[in-house]
């Protein structure tokens, strides 16, 4: 607004301005009103928000992802999530990720922990690699892929480590239940009826499965979680092998003529069909 004010010498002159919005040069439309501004705080944070904040304030370089961002993992294998993270190389067996390595370092030198505690492997050998098929995703909140070590990191963490954080009832302000029911099948075995398998048995190749998680914050000091899953998946596991005389297989000079390594010849072509069913069941609290 622009107005003329006359001020006499030696005197003080007061003039009031009315703060108003104007449609035109002289037409007032009433006082100015701001839109409603609400300040609110919420206790509940999504899994993605917690993961972002954990990564943001971490003392070292890491990637943190929320397990529920990937939706339902039908067979519950946590390796199906880890294989998409930067720098991770998955080692597959029968079509599923069994072990993982990081930045070119094999799985033998890549420790995997749960809430900071070392995870034992069910594999019957002396290697350090963690078998991921023994871990289910239904009780996980987020996965931390750690690329640079800290003082408490294991000595075997040559390229880093992975830490899986379980769900907590205190991350929620009210009870939350998540559940799913599904069927598992392979592309080469989609028969709902019983068909021949190993040991001269008829088995089903399409099987049902389920998983659930229940988070209950009772009060500020007590809460509990309950989770479970069960899957059964058929795998064909076909194997093809060849036998080359002079390169790997031996010769006898008669029906298998001797030859030199630069001139091997093929004598054996073996196809082995080893069908099996892999089951995974878990219960956590």
PDB file of N, CA, C and O in Angstrom, residues 211-272:
ATOM      1  N   UNK A 211       3.415 -67.830   5.329  1.00  0.00           N
ATOM      2  CA  UNK A 211       4.253 -67.148   6.323  1.00  0.00           C
ATOM      3  C   UNK A 211       3.439 -66.049   6.984  1.00  0.00           C
ATOM      4  O   UNK A 211       2.459 -65.549   6.413  1.00  0.00           O
ATOM      5  N   UNK A 212       3.814 -65.693   8.210  1.00  0.00           N
ATOM      6  CA  UNK A 212       3.102 -64.651   8.942  1.00  0.00           C
ATOM      7  C   UNK A 212       4.048 -64.014   9.951  1.00  0.00           C
ATOM      8  O   UNK A 212       5.060 -64.605  10.344  1.00  0.00           O
ATOM      9  N   UNK A 213       3.716 -62.811  10.359  1.00  0.00           N
ATOM     10  CA  UNK A 213       4.412 -62.112  11.443  1.00  0.00           C
ATOM     11  C   UNK A 213       3.393 -61.259  12.188  1.00  0.00           C
ATOM     12  O   UNK A 213       2.510 -60.651  11.575  1.00  0.00           O
ATOM     13  N   UNK A 214       3.525 -61.230  13.507  1.00  0.00           N
ATOM     14  CA  UNK A 214       2.584 -60.514  14.374  1.00  0.00           C
ATOM     15  C   UNK A 214       3.388 -59.694  15.369  1.00  0.00           C
ATOM     16  O   UNK A 214       4.138 -60.253  16.183  1.00  0.00           O
ATOM     17  N   UNK A 215       3.265 -58.372  15.304  1.00  0.00           N
ATOM     18  CA  UNK A 215       3.978 -57.453  16.190  1.00  0.00           C
ATOM     19  C   UNK A 215       2.980 -56.793  17.126  1.00  0.00           C
ATOM     20  O   UNK A 215       2.006 -56.181  16.672  1.00  0.00           O
ATOM     21  N   UNK A 216       3.227 -56.910  18.429  1.00  0.00           N
ATOM     22  CA  UNK A 216       2.283 -56.397  19.422  1.00  0.00           C
ATOM     23  C   UNK A 216       3.028 -55.531  20.435  1.00  0.00           C
ATOM     24  O   UNK A 216       3.722 -56.052  21.317  1.00  0.00           O
ATOM     25  N   UNK A 217       2.922 -54.206  20.356  1.00  0.00           N
ATOM     26  CA  UNK A 217       3.461 -53.346  21.413  1.00  0.00           C
ATOM     27  C   UNK A 217       2.435 -53.206  22.550  1.00  0.00           C
ATOM     28  O   UNK A 217       1.438 -52.484  22.420  1.00  0.00           O
ATOM     29  N   UNK A 218       2.655 -53.891  23.675  1.00  0.00           N
ATOM     30  CA  UNK A 218       1.690 -53.889  24.767  1.00  0.00           C
ATOM     31  C   UNK A 218       1.705 -52.549  25.486  1.00  0.00           C
ATOM     32  O   UNK A 218       0.667 -51.930  25.715  1.00  0.00           O
ATOM     33  N   UNK A 219       2.876 -52.078  25.879  1.00  0.00           N
ATOM     34  CA  UNK A 219       3.022 -50.758  26.493  1.00  0.00           C
ATOM     35  C   UNK A 219       4.417 -50.229  26.159  1.00  0.00           C
ATOM     36  O   UNK A 219       5.103 -50.787  25.295  1.00  0.00           O
ATOM     37  N   UNK A 220       4.835 -49.176  26.867  1.00  0.00           N
ATOM     38  CA  UNK A 220       6.120 -48.556  26.545  1.00  0.00           C
ATOM     39  C   UNK A 220       7.312 -49.440  26.906  1.00  0.00           C
ATOM     40  O   UNK A 220       8.412 -49.235  26.399  1.00  0.00           O
ATOM     41  N   UNK A 221       7.101 -50.400  27.798  1.00  0.00           N
ATOM     42  CA  UNK A 221       8.218 -51.213  28.275  1.00  0.00           C
ATOM     43  C   UNK A 221       8.125 -52.682  27.860  1.00  0.00           C
ATOM     44  O   UNK A 221       9.077 -53.427  28.061  1.00  0.00           O
ATOM     45  N   UNK A 222       7.024 -53.089  27.300  1.00  0.00           N
ATOM     46  CA  UNK A 222       6.875 -54.500  26.951  1.00  0.00           C
ATOM     47  C   UNK A 222       6.137 -54.641  25.624  1.00  0.00           C
ATOM     48  O   UNK A 222       5.147 -53.964  25.365  1.00  0.00           O
ATOM     49  N   UNK A 223       6.655 -55.526  24.812  1.00  0.00           N
ATOM     50  CA  UNK A 223       6.029 -55.873  23.545  1.00  0.00           C
ATOM     51  C   UNK A 223       6.561 -57.218  23.099  1.00  0.00           C
ATOM     52  O   UNK A 223       7.574 -57.704  23.613  1.00  0.00           O
ATOM     53  N   UNK A 224       5.904 -57.850  22.157  1.00  0.00           N
ATOM     54  CA  UNK A 224       6.372 -59.144  21.688  1.00  0.00           C
ATOM     55  C   UNK A 224       6.065 -59.307  20.204  1.00  0.00           C
ATOM     56  O   UNK A 224       5.203 -58.620  19.641  1.00  0.00           O
ATOM     57  N   UNK A 225       6.812 -60.213  19.576  1.00  0.00           N
ATOM     58  CA  UNK A 225       6.604 -60.557  18.173  1.00  0.00           C
ATOM     59  C   UNK A 225       6.462 -62.065  18.052  1.00  0.00           C
ATOM     60  O   UNK A 225       7.017 -62.821  18.846  1.00  0.00           O
ATOM     61  N   UNK A 226       5.717 -62.490  17.061  1.00  0.00           N
ATOM     62  CA  UNK A 226       5.539 -63.909  16.773  1.00  0.00           C
ATOM     63  C   UNK A 226       5.517 -64.075  15.258  1.00  0.00           C
ATOM     64  O   UNK A 226       4.791 -63.358  14.566  1.00  0.00           O
ATOM     65  N   UNK A 227       6.319 -64.989  14.754  1.00  0.00           N
ATOM     66  CA  UNK A 227       6.394 -65.183  13.307  1.00  0.00           C
ATOM     67  C   UNK A 227       6.612 -66.654  13.006  1.00  0.00           C
ATOM     68  O   UNK A 227       7.121 -67.419  13.831  1.00  0.00           O
ATOM     69  N   UNK A 228       6.216 -67.062  11.817  1.00  0.00           N
ATOM     70  CA  UNK A 228       6.387 -68.445  11.392  1.00  0.00           C
ATOM     71  C   UNK A 228       6.220 -68.579   9.893  1.00  0.00           C
ATOM     72  O   UNK A 228       5.630 -67.711   9.234  1.00  0.00           O
ATOM     73  N   UNK A 229       6.750 -69.653   9.349  1.00  0.00           N
ATOM     74  CA  UNK A 229       6.622 -69.924   7.915  1.00  0.00           C
ATOM     75  C   UNK A 229       6.850 -71.399   7.657  1.00  0.00           C
ATOM     76  O   UNK A 229       7.485 -72.100   8.463  1.00  0.00           O
ATOM     77  N   UNK A 230       6.326 -71.869   6.542  1.00  0.00           N
ATOM     78  CA  UNK A 230       6.521 -73.250   6.131  1.00  0.00           C
ATOM     79  C   UNK A 230       6.421 -73.326   4.614  1.00  0.00           C
ATOM     80  O   UNK A 230       5.454 -72.825   4.026  1.00  0.00           O
ATOM     81  N   UNK A 231       7.449 -73.888   3.965  1.00  0.00           N
ATOM     82  CA  UNK A 231       7.463 -74.040   2.523  1.00  0.00           C
ATOM     83  C   UNK A 231       7.984 -75.422   2.155  1.00  0.00           C
ATOM     84  O   UNK A 231       8.757 -76.030   2.907  1.00  0.00           O
ATOM     85  N   UNK A 232       7.569 -75.911   1.007  1.00  0.00           N
ATOM     86  CA  UNK A 232       8.054 -77.177   0.468  1.00  0.00           C
ATOM     87  C   UNK A 232       8.130 -77.032  -1.041  1.00  0.00           C
ATOM     88  O   UNK A 232       7.117 -76.819  -1.704  1.00  0.00           O
ATOM     89  N   UNK A 233       9.345 -77.119  -1.569  1.00  0.00           N
ATOM     90  CA  UNK A 233       9.563 -76.833  -2.985  1.00  0.00           C
ATOM     91  C   UNK A 233      10.273 -77.999  -3.660  1.00  0.00           C
ATOM     92  O   UNK A 233      11.285 -78.512  -3.168  1.00  0.00           O
ATOM     93  N   UNK A 234       9.734 -78.405  -4.810  1.00  0.00           N
ATOM     94  CA  UNK A 234      10.326 -79.479  -5.608  1.00  0.00           C
ATOM     95  C   UNK A 234      11.418 -78.916  -6.518  1.00  0.00           C
ATOM     96  O   UNK A 234      11.271 -77.831  -7.073  1.00  0.00           O
ATOM     97  N   UNK A 235      12.511 -79.662  -6.647  1.00  0.00           N
ATOM     98  CA  UNK A 235      13.613 -79.273  -7.516  1.00  0.00           C
ATOM     99  C   UNK A 235      14.043 -80.478  -8.334  1.00  0.00           C
ATOM    100  O   UNK A 235      14.228 -81.575  -7.781  1.00  0.00           O
ATOM    101  N   UNK A 236      14.222 -80.268  -9.631  1.00  0.00           N
ATOM    102  CA  UNK A 236      14.571 -81.389 -10.508  1.00  0.00           C
ATOM    103  C   UNK A 236      16.049 -81.756 -10.417  1.00  0.00           C
ATOM    104  O   UNK A 236      16.414 -82.919 -10.438  1.00  0.00           O
ATOM    105  N   UNK A 237      16.940 -80.780 -10.333  1.00  0.00           N
ATOM    106  CA  UNK A 237      18.386 -80.994 -10.147  1.00  0.00           C
ATOM    107  C   UNK A 237      18.971 -81.935 -11.188  1.00  0.00           C
ATOM    108  O   UNK A 237      19.566 -82.970 -10.868  1.00  0.00           O
ATOM    109  N   UNK A 238      18.789 -81.622 -12.462  1.00  0.00           N
ATOM    110  CA  UNK A 238      19.392 -82.423 -13.535  1.00  0.00           C
ATOM    111  C   UNK A 238      20.861 -82.051 -13.703  1.00  0.00           C
ATOM    112  O   UNK A 238      21.235 -80.880 -13.633  1.00  0.00           O
ATOM    113  N   UNK A 239      21.709 -83.065 -13.910  1.00  0.00           N
ATOM    114  CA  UNK A 239      23.147 -82.868 -14.058  1.00  0.00           C
ATOM    115  C   UNK A 239      23.630 -83.570 -15.318  1.00  0.00           C
ATOM    116  O   UNK A 239      23.240 -84.704 -15.596  1.00  0.00           O
ATOM    117  N   UNK A 240      24.481 -82.899 -16.093  1.00  0.00           N
ATOM    118  CA  UNK A 240      25.070 -83.454 -17.307  1.00  0.00           C
ATOM    119  C   UNK A 240      26.588 -83.429 -17.149  1.00  0.00           C
ATOM    120  O   UNK A 240      27.168 -82.404 -16.775  1.00  0.00           O
ATOM    121  N   UNK A 241      27.240 -84.559 -17.423  1.00  0.00           N
ATOM    122  CA  UNK A 241      28.701 -84.645 -17.332  1.00  0.00           C
ATOM    123  C   UNK A 241      29.244 -85.373 -18.547  1.00  0.00           C
ATOM    124  O   UNK A 241      28.559 -86.196 -19.170  1.00  0.00           O
ATOM    125  N   UNK A 242      30.491 -85.065 -18.912  1.00  0.00           N
ATOM    126  CA  UNK A 242      31.151 -85.680 -20.058  1.00  0.00           C
ATOM    127  C   UNK A 242      32.479 -86.291 -19.624  1.00  0.00           C
ATOM    128  O   UNK A 242      33.089 -85.850 -18.641  1.00  0.00           O
ATOM    129  N   UNK A 243      32.919 -87.319 -20.342  1.00  0.00           N
ATOM    130  CA  UNK A 243      34.205 -87.946 -20.093  1.00  0.00           C
ATOM    131  C   UNK A 243      35.087 -87.883 -21.319  1.00  0.00           C
ATOM    132  O   UNK A 243      34.754 -88.455 -22.368  1.00  0.00           O
ATOM    133  N   UNK A 244      36.204 -87.163 -21.200  1.00  0.00           N
ATOM    134  CA  UNK A 244      37.134 -86.974 -22.321  1.00  0.00           C
ATOM    135  C   UNK A 244      38.405 -87.769 -22.043  1.00  0.00           C
ATOM    136  O   UNK A 244      39.081 -87.545 -21.038  1.00  0.00           O
ATOM    137  N   UNK A 245      38.710 -88.721 -22.920  1.00  0.00           N
ATOM    138  CA  UNK A 245      39.929 -89.506 -22.790  1.00  0.00           C
ATOM    139  C   UNK A 245      41.133 -88.672 -23.241  1.00  0.00           C
ATOM    140  O   UNK A 245      41.098 -88.006 -24.260  1.00  0.00           O
ATOM    141  N   UNK A 246      42.176 -88.751 -22.440  1.00  0.00           N
ATOM    142  CA  UNK A 246      43.372 -87.968 -22.717  1.00  0.00           C
ATOM    143  C   UNK A 246      43.400 -86.638 -22.015  1.00  0.00           C
ATOM    144  O   UNK A 246      44.450 -85.993 -21.938  1.00  0.00           O
ATOM    145  N   UNK A 247      42.252 -86.191 -21.504  1.00  0.00           N
ATOM    146  CA  UNK A 247      42.201 -84.917 -20.774  1.00  0.00           C
ATOM    147  C   UNK A 247      41.933 -85.144 -19.294  1.00  0.00           C
ATOM    148  O   UNK A 247      42.619 -84.593 -18.441  1.00  0.00           O
ATOM    149  N   UNK A 248      40.943 -86.000 -19.002  1.00  0.00           N
ATOM    150  CA  UNK A 248      40.608 -86.274 -17.607  1.00  0.00           C
ATOM    151  C   UNK A 248      40.486 -87.777 -17.360  1.00  0.00           C
ATOM    152  O   UNK A 248      41.054 -88.314 -16.420  1.00  0.00           O
ATOM    153  N   UNK A 249      39.753 -88.472 -18.221  1.00  0.00           N
ATOM    154  CA  UNK A 249      39.565 -89.911 -18.066  1.00  0.00           C
ATOM    155  C   UNK A 249      40.775 -90.665 -18.615  1.00  0.00           C
ATOM    156  O   UNK A 249      41.472 -90.212 -19.539  1.00  0.00           O
ATOM    157  N   UNK A 250      41.016 -91.849 -18.046  1.00  0.00           N
ATOM    158  CA  UNK A 250      42.191 -92.633 -18.420  1.00  0.00           C
ATOM    159  C   UNK A 250      41.914 -93.443 -19.686  1.00  0.00           C
ATOM    160  O   UNK A 250      40.768 -93.624 -20.102  1.00  0.00           O
ATOM    161  N   UNK A 251      42.972 -93.932 -20.298  1.00  0.00           N
ATOM    162  CA  UNK A 251      42.899 -94.823 -21.449  1.00  0.00           C
ATOM    163  C   UNK A 251      43.571 -96.148 -21.093  1.00  0.00           C
ATOM    164  O   UNK A 251      44.270 -96.256 -20.085  1.00  0.00           O
ATOM    165  N   UNK A 252      43.366 -97.182 -21.945  1.00  0.00           N
ATOM    166  CA  UNK A 252      43.983 -98.480 -21.674  1.00  0.00           C
ATOM    167  C   UNK A 252      44.751 -99.032 -22.874  1.00  0.00           C
ATOM    168  O   UNK A 252      45.292-100.140 -22.821  1.00  0.00           O
ATOM    169  N   UNK A 253      44.794 -98.307 -23.967  1.00  0.00           N
ATOM    170  CA  UNK A 253      45.585 -98.731 -25.115  1.00  0.00           C
ATOM    171  C   UNK A 253      44.912 -99.739 -26.010  1.00  0.00           C
ATOM    172  O   UNK A 253      45.471-100.087 -27.071  1.00  0.00           O
ATOM    173  N   UNK A 254      43.774-100.281 -25.640  1.00  0.00           N
ATOM    174  CA  UNK A 254      43.070-101.276 -26.460  1.00  0.00           C
ATOM    175  C   UNK A 254      41.761-100.710 -26.976  1.00  0.00           C
ATOM    176  O   UNK A 254      41.729-100.033 -28.009  1.00  0.00           O
ATOM    177  N   UNK A 255      40.661-101.018 -26.273  1.00  0.00           N
ATOM    178  CA  UNK A 255      39.373-100.458 -26.706  1.00  0.00           C
ATOM    179  C   UNK A 255      39.270 -98.965 -26.435  1.00  0.00           C
ATOM    180  O   UNK A 255      38.387 -98.291 -26.965  1.00  0.00           O
ATOM    181  N   UNK A 256      40.165 -98.428 -25.608  1.00  0.00           N
ATOM    182  CA  UNK A 256      40.248 -96.989 -25.368  1.00  0.00           C
ATOM    183  C   UNK A 256      41.665 -96.558 -25.751  1.00  0.00           C
ATOM    184  O   UNK A 256      42.582 -96.546 -24.933  1.00  0.00           O
ATOM    185  N   UNK A 257      41.904 -96.263 -27.028  1.00  0.00           N
ATOM    186  CA  UNK A 257      43.266 -95.964 -27.512  1.00  0.00           C
ATOM    187  C   UNK A 257      43.898 -94.798 -26.761  1.00  0.00           C
ATOM    188  O   UNK A 257      43.218 -93.861 -26.338  1.00  0.00           O
ATOM    189  N   UNK A 258      45.193 -94.909 -26.590  1.00  0.00           N
ATOM    190  CA  UNK A 258      45.942 -93.824 -25.955  1.00  0.00           C
ATOM    191  C   UNK A 258      45.958 -92.601 -26.862  1.00  0.00           C
ATOM    192  O   UNK A 258      45.923 -92.711 -28.102  1.00  0.00           O
ATOM    193  N   UNK A 259      46.027 -91.439 -26.214  1.00  0.00           N
ATOM    194  CA  UNK A 259      46.084 -90.178 -26.952  1.00  0.00           C
ATOM    195  C   UNK A 259      46.828 -89.154 -26.115  1.00  0.00           C
ATOM    196  O   UNK A 259      47.148 -89.398 -24.942  1.00  0.00           O
ATOM    197  N   UNK A 260      47.117 -88.041 -26.730  1.00  0.00           N
ATOM    198  CA  UNK A 260      47.815 -86.961 -26.032  1.00  0.00           C
ATOM    199  C   UNK A 260      46.816 -85.906 -25.579  1.00  0.00           C
ATOM    200  O   UNK A 260      45.716 -85.798 -26.126  1.00  0.00           O
ATOM    201  N   UNK A 261      47.186 -85.078 -24.562  1.00  0.00           N
ATOM    202  CA  UNK A 261      46.237 -84.067 -24.048  1.00  0.00           C
ATOM    203  C   UNK A 261      45.767 -83.075 -25.097  1.00  0.00           C
ATOM    204  O   UNK A 261      44.688 -82.495 -24.951  1.00  0.00           O
ATOM    205  N   UNK A 262      46.563 -82.882 -26.166  1.00  0.00           N
ATOM    206  CA  UNK A 262      46.120 -81.921 -27.182  1.00  0.00           C
ATOM    207  C   UNK A 262      45.136 -82.537 -28.169  1.00  0.00           C
ATOM    208  O   UNK A 262      44.576 -81.834 -29.015  1.00  0.00           O
ATOM    209  N   UNK A 263      44.878 -83.865 -28.058  1.00  0.00           N
ATOM    210  CA  UNK A 263      43.928 -84.538 -28.941  1.00  0.00           C
ATOM    211  C   UNK A 263      43.001 -85.453 -28.133  1.00  0.00           C
ATOM    212  O   UNK A 263      43.003 -86.684 -28.315  1.00  0.00           O
ATOM    213  N   UNK A 264      42.213 -84.901 -27.218  1.00  0.00           N
ATOM    214  CA  UNK A 264      41.299 -85.746 -26.438  1.00  0.00           C
ATOM    215  C   UNK A 264      40.108 -86.180 -27.281  1.00  0.00           C
ATOM    216  O   UNK A 264      39.807 -85.573 -28.317  1.00  0.00           O
ATOM    217  N   UNK A 265      39.441 -87.246 -26.879  1.00  0.00           N
ATOM    218  CA  UNK A 265      38.227 -87.673 -27.571  1.00  0.00           C
ATOM    219  C   UNK A 265      37.161 -88.041 -26.534  1.00  0.00           C
ATOM    220  O   UNK A 265      37.456 -88.522 -25.446  1.00  0.00           O
ATOM    221  N   UNK A 266      35.909 -87.777 -26.900  1.00  0.00           N
ATOM    222  CA  UNK A 266      34.770 -87.947 -26.009  1.00  0.00           C
ATOM    223  C   UNK A 266      34.270 -89.394 -26.050  1.00  0.00           C
ATOM    224  O   UNK A 266      34.012 -89.934 -27.123  1.00  0.00           O
ATOM    225  N   UNK A 267      34.128 -90.001 -24.858  1.00  0.00           N
ATOM    226  CA  UNK A 267      33.618 -91.378 -24.776  1.00  0.00           C
ATOM    227  C   UNK A 267      32.391 -91.509 -23.891  1.00  0.00           C
ATOM    228  O   UNK A 267      31.635 -92.474 -24.030  1.00  0.00           O
ATOM    229  N   UNK A 268      32.184 -90.591 -22.969  1.00  0.00           N
ATOM    230  CA  UNK A 268      31.070 -90.718 -22.021  1.00  0.00           C
ATOM    231  C   UNK A 268      30.257 -89.433 -21.996  1.00  0.00           C
ATOM    232  O   UNK A 268      30.820 -88.327 -21.955  1.00  0.00           O
ATOM    233  N   UNK A 269      28.945 -89.605 -22.019  1.00  0.00           N
ATOM    234  CA  UNK A 269      28.012 -88.485 -21.880  1.00  0.00           C
ATOM    235  C   UNK A 269      26.904 -88.944 -20.936  1.00  0.00           C
ATOM    236  O   UNK A 269      26.093 -89.800 -21.285  1.00  0.00           O
ATOM    237  N   UNK A 270      26.910 -88.396 -19.727  1.00  0.00           N
ATOM    238  CA  UNK A 270      26.022 -88.885 -18.671  1.00  0.00           C
ATOM    239  C   UNK A 270      25.006 -87.818 -18.295  1.00  0.00           C
ATOM    240  O   UNK A 270      25.364 -86.654 -18.100  1.00  0.00           O
ATOM    241  N   UNK A 271      23.751 -88.238 -18.229  1.00  0.00           N
ATOM    242  CA  UNK A 271      22.666 -87.366 -17.770  1.00  0.00           C
ATOM    243  C   UNK A 271      22.110 -87.961 -16.479  1.00  0.00           C
ATOM    244  O   UNK A 271      21.647 -89.111 -16.463  1.00  0.00           O
ATOM    245  N   UNK A 272      22.189 -87.201 -15.401  1.00  0.00           N
ATOM    246  CA  UNK A 272      21.733 -87.669 -14.089  1.00  0.00           C
ATOM    247  C   UNK A 272      20.563 -86.806 -13.624  1.00  0.00           C
ATOM    248  O   UNK A 272      20.681 -85.586 -13.544  1.00  0.00           O
TER     249      UNK A 272
END
